[in-house]
PDB file of C-alpha atoms and ligand atoms in Angstrom:
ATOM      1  CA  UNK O   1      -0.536 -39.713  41.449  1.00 42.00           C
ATOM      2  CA  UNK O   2       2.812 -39.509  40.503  1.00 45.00           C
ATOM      3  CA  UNK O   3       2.775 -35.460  39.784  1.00 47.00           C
ATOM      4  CA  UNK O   4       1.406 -35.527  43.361  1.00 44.00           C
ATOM      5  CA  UNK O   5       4.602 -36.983  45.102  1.00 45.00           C
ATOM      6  CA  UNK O   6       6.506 -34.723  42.834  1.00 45.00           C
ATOM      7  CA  UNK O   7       4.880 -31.947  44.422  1.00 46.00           C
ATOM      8  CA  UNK O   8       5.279 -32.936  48.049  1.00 43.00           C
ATOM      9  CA  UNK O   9       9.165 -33.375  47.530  1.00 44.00           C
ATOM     10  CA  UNK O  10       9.785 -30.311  46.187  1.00 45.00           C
ATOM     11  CA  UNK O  11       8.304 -28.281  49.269  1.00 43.00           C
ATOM     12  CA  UNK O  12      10.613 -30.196  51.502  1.00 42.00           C
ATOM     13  CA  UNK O  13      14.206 -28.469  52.041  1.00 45.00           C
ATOM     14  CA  UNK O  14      16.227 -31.819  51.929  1.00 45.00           C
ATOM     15  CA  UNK O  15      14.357 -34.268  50.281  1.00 47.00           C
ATOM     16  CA  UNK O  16      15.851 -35.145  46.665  1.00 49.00           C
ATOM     17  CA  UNK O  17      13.364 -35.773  44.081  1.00 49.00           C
ATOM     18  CA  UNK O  18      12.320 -39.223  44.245  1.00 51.00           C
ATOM     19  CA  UNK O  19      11.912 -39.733  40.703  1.00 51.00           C
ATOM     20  CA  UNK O  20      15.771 -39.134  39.942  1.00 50.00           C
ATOM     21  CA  UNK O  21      16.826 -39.861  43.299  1.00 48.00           C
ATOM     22  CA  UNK O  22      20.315 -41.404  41.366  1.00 49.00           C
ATOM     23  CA  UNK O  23      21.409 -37.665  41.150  1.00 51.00           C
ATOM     24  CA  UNK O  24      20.519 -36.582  44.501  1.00 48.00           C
ATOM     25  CA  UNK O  25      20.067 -32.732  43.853  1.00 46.00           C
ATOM     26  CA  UNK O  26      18.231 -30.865  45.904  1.00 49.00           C
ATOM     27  CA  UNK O  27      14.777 -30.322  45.375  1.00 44.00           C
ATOM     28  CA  UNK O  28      14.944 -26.508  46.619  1.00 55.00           C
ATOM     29  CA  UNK O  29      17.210 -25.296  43.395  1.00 55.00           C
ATOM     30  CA  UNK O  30      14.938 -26.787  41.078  1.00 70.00           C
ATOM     31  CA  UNK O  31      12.570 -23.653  41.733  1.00 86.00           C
ATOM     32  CA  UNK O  32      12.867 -21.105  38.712  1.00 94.00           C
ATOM     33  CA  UNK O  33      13.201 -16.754  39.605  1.00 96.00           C
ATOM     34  CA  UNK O  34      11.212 -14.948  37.844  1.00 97.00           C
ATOM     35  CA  UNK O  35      12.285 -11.554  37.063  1.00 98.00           C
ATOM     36  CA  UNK O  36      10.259  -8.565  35.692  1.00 98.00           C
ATOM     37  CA  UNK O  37      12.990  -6.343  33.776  1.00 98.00           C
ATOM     38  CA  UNK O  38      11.666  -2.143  34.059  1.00 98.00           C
ATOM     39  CA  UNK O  39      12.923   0.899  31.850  1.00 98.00           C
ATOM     40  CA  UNK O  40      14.303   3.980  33.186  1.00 97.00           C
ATOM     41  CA  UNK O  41      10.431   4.851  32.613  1.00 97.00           C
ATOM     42  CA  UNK O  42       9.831   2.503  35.375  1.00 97.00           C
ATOM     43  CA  UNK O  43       7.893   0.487  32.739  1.00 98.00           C
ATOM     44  CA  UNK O  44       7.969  -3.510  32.114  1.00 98.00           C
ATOM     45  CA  UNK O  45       9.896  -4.259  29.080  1.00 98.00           C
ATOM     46  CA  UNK O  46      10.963  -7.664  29.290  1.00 98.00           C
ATOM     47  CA  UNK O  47      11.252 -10.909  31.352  1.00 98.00           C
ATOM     48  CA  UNK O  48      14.262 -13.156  32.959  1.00 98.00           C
ATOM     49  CA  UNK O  49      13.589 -16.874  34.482  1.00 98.00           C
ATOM     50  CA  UNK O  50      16.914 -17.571  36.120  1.00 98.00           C
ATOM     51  CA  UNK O  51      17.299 -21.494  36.892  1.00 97.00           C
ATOM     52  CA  UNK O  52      19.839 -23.426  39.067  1.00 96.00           C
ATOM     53  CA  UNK O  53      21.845 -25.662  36.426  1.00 95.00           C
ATOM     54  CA  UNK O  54      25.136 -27.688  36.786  1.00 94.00           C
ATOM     55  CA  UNK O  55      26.828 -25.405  34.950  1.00 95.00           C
ATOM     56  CA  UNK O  56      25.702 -22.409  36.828  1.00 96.00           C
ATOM     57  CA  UNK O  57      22.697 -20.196  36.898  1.00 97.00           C
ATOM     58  CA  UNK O  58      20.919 -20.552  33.692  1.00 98.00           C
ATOM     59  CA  UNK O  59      19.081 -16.889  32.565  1.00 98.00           C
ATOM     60  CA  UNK O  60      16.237 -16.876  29.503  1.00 98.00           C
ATOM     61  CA  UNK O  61      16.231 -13.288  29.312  1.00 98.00           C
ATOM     62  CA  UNK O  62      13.288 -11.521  26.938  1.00 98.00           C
ATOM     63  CA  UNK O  63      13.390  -7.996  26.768  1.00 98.00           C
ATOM     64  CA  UNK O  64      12.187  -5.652  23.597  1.00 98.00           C
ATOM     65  CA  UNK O  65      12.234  -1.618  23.280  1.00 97.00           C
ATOM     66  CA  UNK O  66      15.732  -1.360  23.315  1.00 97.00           C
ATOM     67  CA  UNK O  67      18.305   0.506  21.174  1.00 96.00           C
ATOM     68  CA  UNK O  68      19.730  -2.437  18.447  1.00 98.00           C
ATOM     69  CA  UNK O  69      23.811  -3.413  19.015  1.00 98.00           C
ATOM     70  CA  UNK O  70      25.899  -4.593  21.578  1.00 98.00           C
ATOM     71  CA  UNK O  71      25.129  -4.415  25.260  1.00 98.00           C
ATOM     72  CA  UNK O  72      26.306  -4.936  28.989  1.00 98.00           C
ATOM     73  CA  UNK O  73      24.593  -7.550  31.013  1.00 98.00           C
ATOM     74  CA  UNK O  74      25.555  -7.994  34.521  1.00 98.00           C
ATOM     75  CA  UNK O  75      24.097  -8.862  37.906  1.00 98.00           C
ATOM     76  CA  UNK O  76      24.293  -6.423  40.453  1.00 98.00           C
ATOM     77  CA  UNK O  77      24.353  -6.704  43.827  1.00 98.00           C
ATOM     78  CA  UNK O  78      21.390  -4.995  45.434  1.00 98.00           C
ATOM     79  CA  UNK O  79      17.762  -6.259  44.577  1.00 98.00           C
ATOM     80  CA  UNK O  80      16.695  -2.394  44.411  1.00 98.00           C
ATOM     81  CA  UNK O  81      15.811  -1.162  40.639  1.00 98.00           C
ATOM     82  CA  UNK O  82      14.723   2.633  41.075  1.00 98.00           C
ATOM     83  CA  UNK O  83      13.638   4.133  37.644  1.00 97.00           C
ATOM     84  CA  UNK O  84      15.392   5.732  35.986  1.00 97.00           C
ATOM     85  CA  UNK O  85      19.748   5.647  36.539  1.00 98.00           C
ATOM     86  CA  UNK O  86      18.884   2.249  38.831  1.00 98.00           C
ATOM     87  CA  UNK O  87      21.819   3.443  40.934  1.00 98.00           C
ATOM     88  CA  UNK O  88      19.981   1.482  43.812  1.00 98.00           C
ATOM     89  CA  UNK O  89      20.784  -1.622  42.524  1.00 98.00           C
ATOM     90  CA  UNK O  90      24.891  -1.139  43.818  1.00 98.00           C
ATOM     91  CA  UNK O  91      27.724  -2.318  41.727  1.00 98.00           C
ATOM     92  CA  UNK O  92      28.398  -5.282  40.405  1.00 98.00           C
ATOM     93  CA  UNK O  93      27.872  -8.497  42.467  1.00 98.00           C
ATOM     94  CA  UNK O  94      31.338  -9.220  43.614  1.00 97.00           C
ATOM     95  CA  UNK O  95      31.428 -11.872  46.538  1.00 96.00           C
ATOM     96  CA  UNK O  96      34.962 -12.394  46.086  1.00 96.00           C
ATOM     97  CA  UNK O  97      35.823  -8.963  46.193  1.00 96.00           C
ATOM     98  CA  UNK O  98      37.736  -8.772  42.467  1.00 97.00           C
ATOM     99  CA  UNK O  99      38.022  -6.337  40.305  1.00 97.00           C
ATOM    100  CA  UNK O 100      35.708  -5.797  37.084  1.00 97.00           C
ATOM    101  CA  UNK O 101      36.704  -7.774  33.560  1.00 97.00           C
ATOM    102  CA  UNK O 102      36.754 -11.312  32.060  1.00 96.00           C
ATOM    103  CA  UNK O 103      40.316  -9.849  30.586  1.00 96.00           C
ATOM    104  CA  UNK O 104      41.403  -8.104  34.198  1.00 96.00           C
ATOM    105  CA  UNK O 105      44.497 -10.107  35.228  1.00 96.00           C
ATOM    106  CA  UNK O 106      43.115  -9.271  38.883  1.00 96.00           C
ATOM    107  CA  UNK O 107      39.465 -10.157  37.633  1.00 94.00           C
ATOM    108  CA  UNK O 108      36.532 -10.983  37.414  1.00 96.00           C
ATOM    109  CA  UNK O 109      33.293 -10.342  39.144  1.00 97.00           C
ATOM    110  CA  UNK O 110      30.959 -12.954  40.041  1.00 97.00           C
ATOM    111  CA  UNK O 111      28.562 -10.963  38.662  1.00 98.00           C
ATOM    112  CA  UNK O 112      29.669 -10.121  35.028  1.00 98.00           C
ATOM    113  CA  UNK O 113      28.398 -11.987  31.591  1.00 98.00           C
ATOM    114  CA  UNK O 114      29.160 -11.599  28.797  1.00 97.00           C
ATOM    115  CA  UNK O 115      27.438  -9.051  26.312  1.00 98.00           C
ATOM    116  CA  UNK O 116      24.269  -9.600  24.788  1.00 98.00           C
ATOM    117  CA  UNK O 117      23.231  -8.441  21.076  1.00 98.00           C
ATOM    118  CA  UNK O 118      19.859  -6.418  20.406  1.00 98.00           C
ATOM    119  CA  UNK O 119      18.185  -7.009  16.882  1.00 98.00           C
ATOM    120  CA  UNK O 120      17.502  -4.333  14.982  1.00 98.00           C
ATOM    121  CA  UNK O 121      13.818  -4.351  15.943  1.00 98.00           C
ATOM    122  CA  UNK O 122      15.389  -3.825  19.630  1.00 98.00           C
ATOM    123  CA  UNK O 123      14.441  -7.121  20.823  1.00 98.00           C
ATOM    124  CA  UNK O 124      16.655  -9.482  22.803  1.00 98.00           C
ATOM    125  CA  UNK O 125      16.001 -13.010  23.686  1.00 98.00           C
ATOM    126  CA  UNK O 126      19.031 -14.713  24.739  1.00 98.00           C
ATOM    127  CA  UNK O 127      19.855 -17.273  26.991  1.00 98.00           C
ATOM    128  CA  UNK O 128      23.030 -16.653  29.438  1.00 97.00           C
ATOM    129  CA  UNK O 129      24.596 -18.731  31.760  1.00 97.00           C
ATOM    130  CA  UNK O 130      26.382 -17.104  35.055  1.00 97.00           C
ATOM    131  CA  UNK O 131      28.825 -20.121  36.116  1.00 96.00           C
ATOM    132  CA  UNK O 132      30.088 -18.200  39.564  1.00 96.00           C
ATOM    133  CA  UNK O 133      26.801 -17.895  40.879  1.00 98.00           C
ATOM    134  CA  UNK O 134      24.031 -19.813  42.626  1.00 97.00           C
ATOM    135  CA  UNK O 135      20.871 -19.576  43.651  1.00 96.00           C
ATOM    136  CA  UNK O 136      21.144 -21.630  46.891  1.00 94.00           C
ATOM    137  CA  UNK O 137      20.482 -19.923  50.190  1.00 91.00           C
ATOM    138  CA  UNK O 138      23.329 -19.441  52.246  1.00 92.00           C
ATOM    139  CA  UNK O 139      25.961 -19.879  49.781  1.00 95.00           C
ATOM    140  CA  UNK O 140      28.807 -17.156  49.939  1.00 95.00           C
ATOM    141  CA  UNK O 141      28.240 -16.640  46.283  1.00 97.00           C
ATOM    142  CA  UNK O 142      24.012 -16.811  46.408  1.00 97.00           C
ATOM    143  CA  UNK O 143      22.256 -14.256  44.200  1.00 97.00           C
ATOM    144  CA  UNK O 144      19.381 -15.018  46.727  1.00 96.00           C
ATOM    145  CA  UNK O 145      21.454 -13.029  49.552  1.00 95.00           C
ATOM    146  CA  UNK O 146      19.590 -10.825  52.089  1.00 94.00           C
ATOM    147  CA  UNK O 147      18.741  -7.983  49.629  1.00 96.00           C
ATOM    148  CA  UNK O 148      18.861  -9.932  46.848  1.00 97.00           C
ATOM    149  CA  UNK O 149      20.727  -8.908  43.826  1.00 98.00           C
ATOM    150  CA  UNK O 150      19.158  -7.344  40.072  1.00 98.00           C
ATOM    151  CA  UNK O 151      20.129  -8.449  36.772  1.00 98.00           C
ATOM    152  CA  UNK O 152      21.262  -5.067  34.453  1.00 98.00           C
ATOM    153  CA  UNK O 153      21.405  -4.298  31.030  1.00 98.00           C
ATOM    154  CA  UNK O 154      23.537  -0.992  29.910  1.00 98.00           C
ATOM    155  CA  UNK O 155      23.693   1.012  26.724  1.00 98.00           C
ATOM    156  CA  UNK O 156      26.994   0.189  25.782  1.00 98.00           C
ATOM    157  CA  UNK O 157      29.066  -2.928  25.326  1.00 98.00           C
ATOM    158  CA  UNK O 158      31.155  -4.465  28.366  1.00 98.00           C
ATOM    159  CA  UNK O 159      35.035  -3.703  27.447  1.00 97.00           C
ATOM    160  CA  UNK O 160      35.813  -6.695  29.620  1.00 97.00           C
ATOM    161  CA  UNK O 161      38.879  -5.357  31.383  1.00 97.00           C
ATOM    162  CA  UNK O 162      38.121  -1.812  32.869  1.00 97.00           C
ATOM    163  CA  UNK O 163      37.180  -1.946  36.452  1.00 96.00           C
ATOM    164  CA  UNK O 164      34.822  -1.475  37.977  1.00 96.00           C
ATOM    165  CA  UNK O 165      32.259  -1.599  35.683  1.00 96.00           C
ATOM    166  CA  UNK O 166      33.603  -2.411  32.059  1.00 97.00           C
ATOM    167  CA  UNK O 167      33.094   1.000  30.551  1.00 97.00           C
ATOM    168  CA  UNK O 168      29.422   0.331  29.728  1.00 97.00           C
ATOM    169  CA  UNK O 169      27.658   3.409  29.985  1.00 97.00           C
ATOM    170  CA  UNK O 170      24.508   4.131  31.534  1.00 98.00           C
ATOM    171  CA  UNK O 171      22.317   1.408  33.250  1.00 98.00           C
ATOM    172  CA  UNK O 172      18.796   1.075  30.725  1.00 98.00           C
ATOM    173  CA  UNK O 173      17.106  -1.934  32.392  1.00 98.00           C
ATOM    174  CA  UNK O 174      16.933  -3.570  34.979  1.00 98.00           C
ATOM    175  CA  UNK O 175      15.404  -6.497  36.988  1.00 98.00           C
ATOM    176  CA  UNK O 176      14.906  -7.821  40.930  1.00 98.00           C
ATOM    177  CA  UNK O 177      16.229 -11.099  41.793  1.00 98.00           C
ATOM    178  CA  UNK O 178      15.019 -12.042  44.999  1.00 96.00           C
ATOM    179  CA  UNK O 179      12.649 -14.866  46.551  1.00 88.00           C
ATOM    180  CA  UNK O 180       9.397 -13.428  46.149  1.00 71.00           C
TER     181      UNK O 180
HETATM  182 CU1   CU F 201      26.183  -3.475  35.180  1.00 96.76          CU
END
């Protein structure tokens, strides 16, 4: 009964959750993303749940096949990932039009994270959290914007300063974030 009412909130845009209605968040950014992450072979190598959190975005990220070390990870701002250089997907999400690099005095992008280290089998299972963006409709800063935005992994590591794109090499896999 209770798992019923649960239910019925959360397909309501303004209802809070009446079972922690002492936080009042809305029920609408409780709903996870899931992301299917492609090769430049256009082939499924991995998975992303992105989650609204009060800290940010929260991303799970699972992905194997990969070459082992030190890689880029950042969301980009089109929801288009065409096999196999993924230029579709834009550059990096940048709502408030900054340039590229945790360490850029005139920095950074909403979109960048930091890197992410691949085992030595070429697996990666890592859990990053995107503070700058949300996945609330109509925000200035939503991932969820129009044409969505795609969540990149590159062959080399993010230098963190050089704009616009951190010096990271070639764009490997990458992943839809959108609605549906
Ligand atoms: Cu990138």
């Amino acid at each position: 009964m209770v798992f019923t009412i649960a239910l019925t909130a959360c397909a309501s845009d303004k209802e809070v959750n009446p079972l922690h209605q002492e936080e009042a968040i809305p029920v609408t950014s409780h709903t996870p993303i899931y992301v299917n992450m492609i090769n430049a072979e256009g082939i499924k190598t991995g998975n992303a749940t992105l989650t609204e959190t009060k800290e940010g975005v929260k991303i799970l990220l699972e992905a194997e096949g990969l070459e082992p070390g030190t890689k880029a990870i950042h969301i980009h701002e089109t929801g288009k990932c065409e096999a196999p250089d993924f230029k579709s997907a834009g550059g990096h999400y940048n709502p408030g039009q900054r340039q590229h690099g945790f360490n850029n005095p005139k920095g950074f992008h909403a979109g960048d994270l930091h890197n992410i280290e691949v085992t030595d089998k070429g697996t990666v299972n890592v859990e990053i959290t995107a503070p700058n963006v949300t996945l609330k409709q109509g925000e200035k800063n939503t991932l969820l914007d129009e044409d969505g935005s795609a969540l990149m992994i590159h062959t080399q590591a993010d230098d963190y300063k050089t704009d616009p794109a951190g010096n990271a090499g070639n764009r490997i896999v990458c992943g839809v974030i959108s609605k549906k």
